[in-house]
């Protein structure tokens, strides 16, 4: 019982450390400058206001939606990384047998 508890605590500490390192090292969105993005048909301008809200100006709908996806992926990169980390952590937990819960059949 004590060994299982120590393993659980160790897994939680390692998981917290991974989340901390990943959070502090994750890339921030590019909010200024010029980006060469393949797939655009014409020039697109993305301006951010004082609150960081993007305003997209494009000459056609294809480029507008492409730029919207690009901006959303930049802004939500942390969320995609977090979901990947959660899924990896769930896989690790599934491999470790933790008999910490009482047997409901007893």
PDB file of C-alpha atoms in Angstrom, residues 9-60:
ATOM      1  CA  UNK A   9       3.029  10.740  -5.490  1.00  0.00           C
ATOM      2  CA  UNK A  10       6.091  10.316  -7.703  1.00  0.00           C
ATOM      3  CA  UNK A  11       3.943  10.246 -10.845  1.00  0.00           C
ATOM      4  CA  UNK A  12       2.081  13.378  -9.728  1.00  0.00           C
ATOM      5  CA  UNK A  13       5.310  15.240  -8.940  1.00  0.00           C
ATOM      6  CA  UNK A  14       6.826  14.293 -12.297  1.00  0.00           C
ATOM      7  CA  UNK A  15       3.606  15.316 -14.050  1.00  0.00           C
ATOM      8  CA  UNK A  16       3.571  18.681 -12.270  1.00  0.00           C
ATOM      9  CA  UNK A  17       7.214  19.230 -13.192  1.00  0.00           C
ATOM     10  CA  UNK A  18       6.509  18.440 -16.846  1.00  0.00           C
ATOM     11  CA  UNK A  19       3.543  20.843 -16.880  1.00  0.00           C
ATOM     12  CA  UNK A  20       5.637  23.592 -15.261  1.00  0.00           C
ATOM     13  CA  UNK A  21       8.545  23.216 -17.689  1.00  0.00           C
ATOM     14  CA  UNK A  22       6.210  22.969 -20.671  1.00  0.00           C
ATOM     15  CA  UNK A  23       4.259  26.053 -19.608  1.00  0.00           C
ATOM     16  CA  UNK A  24       7.336  28.196 -19.115  1.00  0.00           C
ATOM     17  CA  UNK A  25       9.002  27.045 -22.344  1.00  0.00           C
ATOM     18  CA  UNK A  26       5.980  27.075 -24.690  1.00  0.00           C
ATOM     19  CA  UNK A  27       6.169  29.477 -27.639  1.00  0.00           C
ATOM     20  CA  UNK A  28       4.233  32.732 -27.607  1.00  0.00           C
ATOM     21  CA  UNK A  29       2.248  33.845 -30.662  1.00  0.00           C
ATOM     22  CA  UNK A  30       3.942  36.124 -33.174  1.00  0.00           C
ATOM     23  CA  UNK A  31       2.168  39.466 -32.809  1.00  0.00           C
ATOM     24  CA  UNK A  32       4.364  41.635 -35.025  1.00  0.00           C
ATOM     25  CA  UNK A  33       6.460  41.317 -38.145  1.00  0.00           C
ATOM     26  CA  UNK A  34       5.923  39.521 -41.431  1.00  0.00           C
ATOM     27  CA  UNK A  35       5.261  35.802 -41.821  1.00  0.00           C
ATOM     28  CA  UNK A  36       5.547  33.905 -45.088  1.00  0.00           C
ATOM     29  CA  UNK A  37       2.704  31.396 -44.995  1.00  0.00           C
ATOM     30  CA  UNK A  38       2.315  28.905 -47.855  1.00  0.00           C
ATOM     31  CA  UNK A  39      -1.214  28.463 -49.143  1.00  0.00           C
ATOM     32  CA  UNK A  40      -2.296  32.099 -49.370  1.00  0.00           C
ATOM     33  CA  UNK A  41      -3.496  33.433 -52.715  1.00  0.00           C
ATOM     34  CA  UNK A  42      -3.027  37.131 -51.911  1.00  0.00           C
ATOM     35  CA  UNK A  43      -1.607  39.344 -49.200  1.00  0.00           C
ATOM     36  CA  UNK A  44      -3.331  39.227 -45.813  1.00  0.00           C
ATOM     37  CA  UNK A  45      -2.951  41.808 -43.071  1.00  0.00           C
ATOM     38  CA  UNK A  46      -3.464  40.857 -39.433  1.00  0.00           C
ATOM     39  CA  UNK A  47      -3.560  43.693 -36.925  1.00  0.00           C
ATOM     40  CA  UNK A  48      -3.979  43.276 -33.189  1.00  0.00           C
ATOM     41  CA  UNK A  49      -5.603  45.907 -31.025  1.00  0.00           C
ATOM     42  CA  UNK A  50      -4.502  46.913 -27.519  1.00  0.00           C
ATOM     43  CA  UNK A  51      -6.204  43.836 -26.035  1.00  0.00           C
ATOM     44  CA  UNK A  52      -4.523  41.465 -28.470  1.00  0.00           C
ATOM     45  CA  UNK A  53      -7.669  40.774 -30.497  1.00  0.00           C
ATOM     46  CA  UNK A  54      -6.712  40.028 -34.114  1.00  0.00           C
ATOM     47  CA  UNK A  55      -8.344  41.928 -36.985  1.00  0.00           C
ATOM     48  CA  UNK A  56      -7.850  40.144 -40.306  1.00  0.00           C
ATOM     49  CA  UNK A  57      -7.997  41.946 -43.652  1.00  0.00           C
ATOM     50  CA  UNK A  58      -7.970  39.764 -46.766  1.00  0.00           C
ATOM     51  CA  UNK A  59      -9.037  40.182 -50.394  1.00  0.00           C
ATOM     52  CA  UNK A  60     -10.838  36.817 -50.631  1.00  0.00           C
TER      53      UNK A  60
END
